[in-house]
Tab-separated table of C-alpha atoms and ligand atoms in Angstrom:
chain	number	residue	atom	x	y	z
A	22	MET	CA	121.435	104.676	118.430
A	23	SER	CA	124.970	104.288	116.756
A	24	GLN	CA	124.853	100.421	116.076
A	25	GLU	CA	123.061	99.638	113.186
A	26	LEU	CA	119.729	97.516	113.365
A	27	ASP	CA	119.422	94.249	112.889
A	28	PRO	CA	117.774	93.004	109.432
A	29	ILE	CA	115.359	91.326	111.722
A	30	SER	CA	114.902	94.953	113.737
A	31	LYS	CA	114.944	96.163	110.447
A	32	ALA	CA	111.686	94.243	109.386
A	33	ILE	CA	110.098	95.693	112.449
A	34	ARG	CA	111.024	98.977	112.858
A	35	ILE	CA	110.741	100.382	109.494
A	36	GLN	CA	108.494	102.541	108.527
A	37	THR	CA	106.249	105.155	106.370
A	38	LYS	CA	107.601	109.269	108.031
A	39	LYS	CA	104.366	109.604	110.323
A	40	SER	CA	101.527	111.446	109.720
A	41	ALA	CA	100.547	114.714	111.037
A	42	GLN	CA	98.457	112.515	113.120
A	43	ASN	CA	101.258	110.875	115.040
A	44	GLU	CA	99.755	107.969	115.398
A	45	HIS	CA	101.504	104.401	115.543
A	46	SER	CA	100.779	102.073	113.433
A	47	THR	CA	101.139	102.497	109.364
A	48	PRO	CA	98.176	104.565	107.885
A	49	LEU	CA	96.454	102.830	104.623
A	50	TYR	CA	97.297	105.131	101.949
A	51	LEU	CA	94.590	104.178	99.354
A	52	THR	CA	94.897	107.027	96.920
A	53	SER	CA	96.216	106.374	92.721
A	54	SER	CA	98.241	109.823	92.704
A	55	PHE	CA	99.979	112.550	94.550
A	56	THR	CA	99.891	115.963	94.488
A	57	PHE	CA	101.781	118.781	93.813
A	58	GLU	CA	102.975	121.979	95.369
A	59	SER	CA	104.349	123.373	91.761
A	60	ALA	CA	104.613	123.172	88.033
A	61	GLU	CA	108.205	122.633	89.463
A	62	THR	CA	108.076	120.320	92.209
A	63	MET	CA	106.153	118.165	89.611
A	64	ARG	CA	108.746	118.621	86.686
A	65	ALA	CA	111.239	117.878	89.099
A	66	ALA	CA	109.417	114.223	90.350
A	67	PHE	CA	108.954	112.935	86.221
A	68	ALA	CA	112.904	113.857	85.986
A	69	ASP	CA	113.596	111.902	88.547
A	70	GLU	CA	115.196	114.398	90.464
A	71	VAL	CA	113.756	113.853	93.415
A	72	ASP	CA	112.282	110.448	94.462
A	73	ASP	CA	108.114	112.016	95.232
A	74	ASN	CA	105.524	109.736	94.634
A	75	ILE	CA	104.136	110.565	91.387
A	76	TYR	CA	101.042	107.881	90.411
A	77	SER	CA	100.357	104.627	92.710
A	78	ARG	CA	101.528	102.127	89.806
A	79	PHE	CA	104.599	103.545	90.213
A	80	SER	CA	105.453	104.018	93.995
A	81	ASN	CA	103.237	104.121	97.235
A	82	PRO	CA	104.233	104.761	100.739
A	83	ASN	CA	102.458	101.354	101.929
A	84	VAL	CA	104.351	99.654	98.720
A	85	ASP	CA	107.311	101.318	99.474
A	86	GLU	CA	107.323	100.616	103.351
A	87	PHE	CA	106.918	97.096	102.511
A	88	ILE	CA	110.284	97.073	99.459
A	89	ASN	CA	112.423	98.556	102.420
A	90	LYS	CA	111.592	95.435	104.926
A	91	MET	CA	112.099	92.541	102.327
A	92	CYS	CA	115.561	95.032	101.059
A	93	ALA	CA	117.026	94.397	104.277
A	94	LEU	CA	115.872	90.988	105.319
A	95	GLU	CA	117.465	89.927	102.314
A	96	GLY	CA	120.640	92.297	101.978
A	97	ALA	CA	119.544	93.606	98.825
A	98	GLU	CA	119.746	97.277	97.352
A	99	ASP	CA	116.747	97.953	96.067
A	100	GLY	CA	113.517	96.225	95.372
A	101	PHE	CA	109.803	96.249	93.377
A	102	ALA	CA	106.695	95.153	94.437
A	103	THR	CA	104.137	92.707	92.193
A	104	ALA	CA	100.227	92.208	92.941
A	105	THR	CA	101.446	88.445	92.303
A	106	GLY	CA	104.699	86.078	93.039
A	107	MET	CA	103.531	85.475	89.347
A	108	SER	CA	104.277	88.734	88.228
A	109	ALA	CA	107.145	89.229	89.872
A	110	ILE	CA	108.719	85.963	88.473
A	111	PHE	CA	107.715	87.194	84.708
A	112	SER	CA	108.743	90.808	84.987
A	113	SER	CA	111.755	89.361	86.640
A	114	PHE	CA	112.448	87.299	83.311
A	115	PHE	CA	111.066	89.856	80.543
A	116	ALA	CA	112.889	93.204	82.191
A	117	LEU	CA	116.195	91.379	81.881
A	118	LEU	CA	116.037	88.900	79.050
A	119	LYS	CA	115.368	89.490	75.530
A	120	GLN	CA	115.261	87.718	71.919
A	121	GLY	CA	118.088	85.734	71.402
A	122	ASP	CA	118.921	85.498	75.049
A	123	HIS	CA	118.923	81.759	76.817
A	124	MET	CA	118.402	80.976	80.445
A	125	ILE	CA	118.906	77.727	82.510
A	126	CYS	CA	116.407	76.739	84.953
A	127	CYS	CA	116.103	74.164	87.379
A	128	SER	CA	113.898	71.394	86.321
A	129	SER	CA	111.316	71.220	89.451
A	130	VAL	CA	109.896	74.398	89.406
A	131	PHE	CA	107.217	75.866	90.240
A	132	GLY	CA	104.158	74.916	88.038
A	133	SER	CA	103.611	78.878	86.315
A	134	THR	CA	106.939	79.156	86.288
A	135	PHE	CA	107.412	76.282	84.442
A	136	THR	CA	104.628	77.114	81.726
A	137	ILE	CA	106.355	80.760	81.607
A	138	VAL	CA	109.981	79.594	80.581
A	139	THR	CA	108.214	76.573	78.215
A	140	LYS	CA	105.684	77.775	76.584
A	141	TYR	CA	105.852	82.499	76.559
A	142	LEU	CA	109.497	82.829	76.218
A	143	PRO	CA	110.155	80.896	73.652
A	144	ARG	CA	107.014	83.153	71.592
A	145	TYR	CA	109.835	86.172	71.888
A	146	GLY	CA	112.696	84.295	71.040
A	147	ILE	CA	113.999	83.143	74.877
A	148	THR	CA	115.371	79.781	75.257
A	149	CYS	CA	115.284	77.590	78.363
A	150	THR	CA	117.536	74.438	79.426
A	151	LEU	CA	115.829	72.375	82.499
A	152	VAL	CA	117.979	70.807	83.898
A	153	PRO	CA	117.703	68.370	87.707
A	154	ALA	CA	118.365	70.673	90.741
A	155	GLU	CA	121.615	67.773	91.985
A	156	ASP	CA	123.260	67.318	88.744
A	157	LYS	CA	126.565	69.973	88.785
A	158	ASP	CA	127.522	68.693	85.522
A	159	ALA	CA	124.420	69.023	83.389
A	160	TRP	CA	124.595	72.764	84.748
A	161	GLU	CA	128.057	73.387	83.527
A	162	ALA	CA	127.033	71.385	79.742
A	163	ALA	CA	124.294	73.745	79.689
A	164	VAL	CA	125.909	77.021	79.508
A	165	GLN	CA	125.744	78.813	75.557
A	166	PRO	CA	127.649	81.836	74.417
A	167	ASN	CA	123.833	83.405	75.217
A	168	THR	CA	123.209	82.413	78.616
A	169	LYS	CA	121.973	85.573	80.116
A	170	MET	CA	119.889	84.444	83.414
A	171	VAL	CA	119.584	80.722	85.997
A	172	TYR	CA	116.791	80.420	87.721
A	173	ILE	CA	116.702	78.139	90.877
A	174	GLU	CA	114.204	77.221	93.528
A	175	THR	CA	115.625	75.721	96.901
A	176	PRO	CA	114.237	73.853	98.407
A	177	THR	CA	112.925	72.853	95.154
A	178	ASN	CA	108.743	72.410	94.975
A	179	PRO	CA	106.961	69.778	96.436
A	180	GLN	CA	110.370	67.819	96.332
A	181	ILE	CA	112.373	69.284	98.867
A	182	GLY	CA	115.431	69.295	96.994
A	183	LEU	CA	118.443	71.658	97.670
A	184	ILE	CA	120.615	73.735	95.044
A	185	ASP	CA	124.214	74.507	96.468
A	186	LEU	CA	124.098	77.926	96.452
A	187	GLU	CA	127.246	78.888	97.263
A	188	TRP	CA	128.331	76.802	94.056
A	189	VAL	CA	125.312	77.753	92.017
A	190	GLY	CA	126.758	81.596	92.884
A	191	GLN	CA	130.645	80.893	92.407
A	192	PHE	CA	129.306	79.255	89.061
A	193	THR	CA	127.178	82.301	87.638
A	194	LYS	CA	129.950	84.253	89.074
A	195	LYS	CA	132.660	82.482	86.414
A	196	HIS	CA	130.526	82.672	84.052
A	197	GLY	CA	129.368	86.245	83.919
A	198	ILE	CA	125.393	84.817	84.054
A	199	ILE	CA	122.884	86.687	86.295
A	200	LEU	CA	121.855	84.568	89.067
A	201	ASN	CA	117.825	84.770	89.971
A	202	VAL	CA	116.474	82.914	92.562
A	203	ASP	CA	112.912	82.305	94.074
A	204	ASN	CA	113.278	82.425	97.439
A	205	CYS	CA	109.755	81.590	98.609
A	206	PHE	CA	110.093	78.371	100.160
A	207	ALA	CA	112.683	79.109	102.785
A	208	THR	CA	111.731	82.832	103.364
A	209	PRO	CA	114.800	85.704	104.421
A	210	VAL	CA	114.860	84.986	107.659
A	211	VAL	CA	116.305	81.162	107.513
A	212	GLN	CA	118.180	81.566	103.911
A	213	ARG	CA	119.478	84.885	102.287
A	214	PRO	CA	120.769	83.393	98.668
A	215	ILE	CA	122.448	87.615	98.013
A	216	ASP	CA	124.797	86.190	100.643
A	217	PHE	CA	125.515	83.632	98.345
A	218	GLY	CA	125.465	85.771	95.458
A	219	ALA	CA	122.282	86.256	94.256
A	220	ASP	CA	121.639	88.397	91.608
A	221	ILE	CA	117.761	88.672	92.640
A	222	VAL	CA	115.853	87.413	95.010
A	223	VAL	CA	111.765	87.277	93.816
A	224	HIS	CA	109.311	85.955	96.668
A	225	SER	CA	105.802	85.028	96.123
A	226	ALA	CA	104.531	87.056	99.074
A	227	THR	CA	101.240	85.233	99.572
A	228	LYS	CA	103.035	82.045	101.043
A	229	TRP	CA	104.755	82.728	104.152
A	230	ILE	CA	105.148	85.951	103.980
A	231	ASP	CA	101.643	86.727	104.645
A	232	GLY	CA	101.592	83.382	106.953
A	233	GLN	CA	97.355	83.839	106.734
A	234	GLY	CA	96.197	83.091	103.332
A	235	ARG	CA	94.661	86.380	103.588
A	236	VAL	CA	96.595	88.815	100.441
A	237	LEU	CA	98.573	87.666	97.134
A	238	GLY	CA	101.800	89.034	96.461
A	239	GLY	CA	105.145	89.434	95.455
A	240	VAL	CA	108.249	90.579	95.549
A	241	ILE	CA	111.807	91.263	93.563
A	242	VAL	CA	114.841	92.318	95.107
A	243	GLY	CA	118.515	92.398	93.889
A	244	ARG	CA	121.578	94.311	92.661
A	245	ALA	CA	120.636	98.333	91.721
A	246	ASP	CA	121.151	98.136	88.424
A	247	LEU	CA	118.935	95.418	87.395
A	248	ILE	CA	115.970	96.606	89.957
A	249	LYS	CA	116.492	99.534	87.968
A	250	GLU	CA	115.454	97.940	84.664
A	251	ILE	CA	112.446	95.662	86.419
A	252	TYR	CA	111.106	98.524	87.801
A	253	LEU	CA	111.002	100.788	84.480
A	254	TYR	CA	109.689	97.808	82.876
A	255	CYS	CA	106.732	97.510	86.201
A	256	ARG	CA	106.459	101.135	85.948
A	257	HIS	CA	105.108	101.154	82.481
A	258	THR	CA	103.197	97.392	82.188
A	259	GLY	CA	101.411	97.849	85.555
A	260	PRO	CA	102.149	94.881	87.665
A	261	ALA	CA	101.954	97.024	90.669
A	262	MET	CA	100.904	95.850	94.285
A	263	SER	CA	98.293	97.223	95.822
A	264	PRO	CA	98.740	99.641	98.915
A	265	PHE	CA	96.246	97.571	101.398
A	266	ASN	CA	98.026	94.056	100.433
A	267	ALA	CA	100.745	96.016	100.955
A	268	TRP	CA	100.133	97.148	104.382
A	269	VAL	CA	99.010	93.756	105.381
A	270	LEU	CA	102.123	92.520	104.107
A	271	SER	CA	104.620	94.623	105.452
A	272	LYS	CA	102.406	94.000	109.134
A	273	SER	CA	103.322	90.233	108.620
A	274	LEU	CA	106.664	90.999	108.033
A	275	GLU	CA	107.359	91.994	111.166
A	276	THR	CA	106.156	88.364	112.998
A	277	LEU	CA	108.120	86.829	110.263
A	278	ASP	CA	110.987	85.642	112.319
A	279	VAL	CA	109.003	83.993	115.209
A	280	ARG	CA	106.602	82.788	112.522
A	281	MET	CA	109.276	80.308	110.805
A	282	GLU	CA	110.801	79.324	114.247
A	283	ARG	CA	108.295	77.594	114.910
A	284	HIS	CA	106.593	76.861	111.574
A	285	SER	CA	110.796	75.451	111.037
A	286	LYS	CA	110.367	73.914	115.040
A	287	ASN	CA	106.691	71.676	114.247
A	288	ALA	CA	107.731	70.891	110.651
A	289	LEU	CA	110.551	69.007	112.015
A	290	LYS	CA	108.605	66.571	114.679
A	291	VAL	CA	106.190	65.827	111.685
A	292	ALA	CA	109.046	65.071	109.938
A	293	GLU	CA	110.875	62.780	112.604
A	294	ALA	CA	106.964	61.151	113.255
A	295	LEU	CA	106.472	60.399	109.937
A	296	GLU	CA	110.361	59.186	109.819
A	297	SER	CA	109.561	55.932	112.231
A	298	HIS	CA	106.312	55.490	110.774
A	299	PRO	CA	105.276	52.017	109.014
A	300	SER	CA	102.907	53.099	106.319
A	301	VAL	CA	105.652	55.832	105.135
A	302	SER	CA	108.543	55.203	102.840
A	303	TRP	CA	110.433	58.050	102.786
A	304	VAL	CA	110.555	61.696	104.350
A	305	LYS	CA	112.251	64.301	103.370
A	306	TYR	CA	112.805	67.509	105.468
A	307	PRO	CA	116.147	69.519	104.963
A	308	PHE	CA	117.333	69.392	109.287
A	309	LEU	CA	116.278	65.934	108.975
A	310	PRO	CA	119.903	63.979	108.360
A	311	SER	CA	118.445	61.887	106.367
A	312	HIS	CA	118.140	64.463	103.683
A	313	PRO	CA	120.664	63.306	100.868
A	314	GLN	CA	121.198	66.746	100.849
A	315	TYR	CA	121.292	67.933	104.529
A	316	GLU	CA	125.347	69.233	104.831
A	317	ILE	CA	124.410	71.819	102.302
A	318	ALA	CA	120.821	72.820	104.350
A	319	LYS	CA	123.470	72.880	107.427
A	320	LYS	CA	125.669	75.631	105.289
A	321	GLN	CA	122.826	77.432	103.736
A	322	MET	CA	119.765	77.380	105.960
A	323	THR	CA	119.175	78.720	110.062
A	324	SER	CA	116.344	76.010	110.116
A	325	GLY	CA	114.295	73.781	107.652
A	326	GLY	CA	111.656	76.121	107.379
A	327	GLY	CA	107.812	75.161	106.788
A	328	VAL	CA	107.419	72.804	104.195
A	329	LEU	CA	108.451	69.282	103.718
A	330	CYS	CA	106.681	65.816	101.855
A	331	PHE	CA	106.656	61.958	102.210
A	332	GLU	CA	105.811	59.106	100.118
A	333	ILE	CA	102.943	56.639	101.625
A	334	LYS	CA	102.785	53.178	100.759
A	335	GLY	CA	99.891	52.276	98.866
A	336	GLY	CA	100.410	54.416	95.696
A	337	SER	CA	97.821	57.676	94.178
A	338	ALA	CA	95.054	55.530	95.931
A	339	ALA	CA	96.176	55.718	99.315
A	340	GLY	CA	97.240	59.254	99.321
A	341	ALA	CA	94.009	60.646	97.693
A	342	LYS	CA	92.672	58.861	100.935
A	343	PHE	CA	95.165	60.309	102.986
A	344	LEU	CA	93.824	63.457	102.109
A	345	ASN	CA	89.802	62.468	103.254
A	346	ALA	CA	90.586	61.149	106.204
A	347	LEU	CA	92.200	64.195	107.556
A	348	GLU	CA	89.970	65.633	110.418
A	349	MET	CA	91.784	69.228	111.124
A	350	ILE	CA	94.841	69.524	108.549
A	351	SER	CA	93.490	72.105	105.363
A	352	VAL	CA	93.019	70.322	101.803
A	353	THR	CA	93.733	73.639	100.046
A	354	ALA	CA	95.988	74.500	96.888
A	355	ASN	CA	98.534	76.969	98.686
A	356	LEU	CA	101.074	76.813	101.909
A	357	GLY	CA	102.936	79.037	104.400
A	358	ASP	CA	99.727	79.528	106.357
A	359	THR	CA	99.110	78.829	110.457
A	360	ARG	CA	97.160	76.296	109.523
A	361	THR	CA	98.199	72.931	108.260
A	362	ILE	CA	97.829	72.425	104.843
A	363	ALA	CA	98.078	68.549	102.975
A	364	ALA	CA	98.352	68.388	98.966
A	365	HIS	CA	98.668	65.065	97.162
A	366	PRO	CA	100.362	66.461	93.974
A	367	ALA	CA	99.297	63.574	91.587
A	368	SER	CA	95.979	63.549	92.101
A	369	THR	CA	95.666	67.140	91.946
A	370	THR	CA	97.778	69.643	90.838
A	371	HIS	CA	99.540	67.534	88.418
A	372	SER	CA	97.120	65.022	88.027
A	373	LYS	CA	97.051	65.635	83.714
A	374	LEU	CA	100.972	65.021	83.584
A	375	THR	CA	101.139	61.395	82.305
A	376	GLU	CA	102.343	58.930	84.983
A	377	ASP	CA	106.173	59.059	82.753
A	378	GLU	CA	106.224	62.774	82.949
A	379	ARG	CA	105.555	62.998	87.068
A	380	LEU	CA	108.389	60.324	87.357
A	381	SER	CA	110.602	62.995	85.761
A	382	VAL	CA	109.645	65.936	87.675
A	383	GLY	CA	109.833	64.201	90.729
A	384	ILE	CA	106.385	63.722	91.864
A	385	THR	CA	106.080	59.920	93.222
A	386	PRO	CA	102.062	58.255	93.357
A	387	GLY	CA	101.829	58.520	96.987
A	388	LEU	CA	104.312	62.158	97.190
A	389	ILE	CA	102.659	64.306	99.314
A	390	ARG	CA	103.141	67.717	100.634
A	391	ILE	CA	102.934	68.876	104.220
A	392	SER	CA	102.740	73.088	104.916
A	393	THR	CA	102.862	73.108	108.358
A	394	GLY	CA	101.056	75.415	110.453
A	395	LEU	CA	101.471	77.011	113.701
A	396	GLU	CA	98.805	75.154	115.630
A	397	LYS	CA	100.489	72.639	118.680
A	398	VAL	CA	102.617	69.626	117.225
A	399	ASP	CA	100.355	67.150	118.669
A	400	ASP	CA	97.752	68.087	117.110
A	401	ILE	CA	98.929	67.704	113.681
A	402	ILE	CA	100.836	64.175	114.209
A	403	ALA	CA	97.885	63.187	115.912
A	404	ASP	CA	96.014	64.116	112.525
A	405	ILE	CA	99.100	63.042	109.825
A	406	GLN	CA	98.801	59.751	111.838
A	407	GLN	CA	94.996	58.597	112.120
A	408	ALA	CA	94.453	59.384	108.707
A	409	LEU	CA	98.026	57.794	107.829
A	410	GLU	CA	96.067	54.926	109.661
A	411	LYS	CA	92.530	55.028	107.561
A	412	SER	CA	94.121	55.484	104.499
A	413	ALA	CA	96.043	51.469	104.057
A	414	VAL	CA	95.467	50.167	100.578
B	23	PLP	C1	102.601	79.615	94.858
B	23	PLP	C2	104.056	79.983	94.482
B	23	PLP	C3	104.878	81.091	93.463
B	23	PLP	C4	103.634	81.981	92.564
B	23	PLP	O1	102.766	83.757	93.244
B	23	PLP	P1	101.953	83.792	93.549
B	23	PLP	O2	101.591	84.624	94.818
B	23	PLP	O3	100.464	82.399	93.534
B	23	PLP	O4	101.934	84.135	91.696
B	23	PLP	C5	105.759	81.368	92.481
B	23	PLP	N1	107.495	80.175	92.938
B	23	PLP	C6	106.899	79.370	94.315
B	23	PLP	C7	107.814	78.947	94.341
B	23	PLP	C8	104.985	79.498	94.778
B	23	PLP	O5	105.064	78.586	95.500
């Protein structure tokens, strides 16, 4: 075929070279190391003259298949896969930053990312300024001569705020800063940050990429020169993805586009149903016209994605009651599953913060986050509605 495949087709068709068995589906390469025909071929592999596999901490056929599909989907030159999303994020910082460097980070980042940039990186002389996602003036004011990286999430967790990728891409280019985007909430079938100027994209593959709540994984893709640094850092420090997890995640990528289409469709319907509900003060979902950044959502996302949030009337007590009253929807610390999941950050993930600290990161007392699954949407809406009725305080 002369025509180059679309990234969606590549995520289905990219595959390891067939073995002598002529299998249709990729086999599992559960091997820690790889053998060589001779001292000379081994020497050439270690000298990087050929890209033969050496040891599964460096590379593995299953892991490479997953990386190649992710590169195709994100439009990236190269990538490296890691054991978890957090090891991908941490490695992208530690491989590219050094003592004396400064980074700018949107204030509403994932909890463990927040801990890394506020607690661990400063121990090594890497400082971070946190700025509110929507405040463009604050981004300009935060730039220092030693600013090396801008790190963002969009949509943000759990408030579903958006950052204008086109704007931030131009902002980082103008200042010569590396733009690093956590694209976990959107996935590459909904949003491709590299098209807007991102230099690297990181993922927790544990979420929508697996999509079925089975395995942990992470991946970093982007500019070849930056990935080379990250690869060397990871090759020596060892956050490698297991071949088994790579096999699972590579299979998942074959259905990512159809899954996200349905997740997004369901999420929009749930958001619309909640918007007119008397027990709900407000709903936030990128593809609801009431979202304050609806125009940005339309510009950079092909759908709204699977996550929405809303404020239940009655604050924290009503939020906890709501979780208890759910019959089908899961109460669990994950997102991006076939099964719909509800979370109440104020009484769980963010319960150790004071009320003021919670508000400063946008966590209101009655905030509920919904990760919309693939159940029939009428069942999802019915469960939410009956739980809302039981949680009036
Ligand atoms: C879950 C998550 C992570 C961390 O990923 P793990 O695979 O759990 O290590 C990072 N960023 C975002 C936005 C997440 O939702």
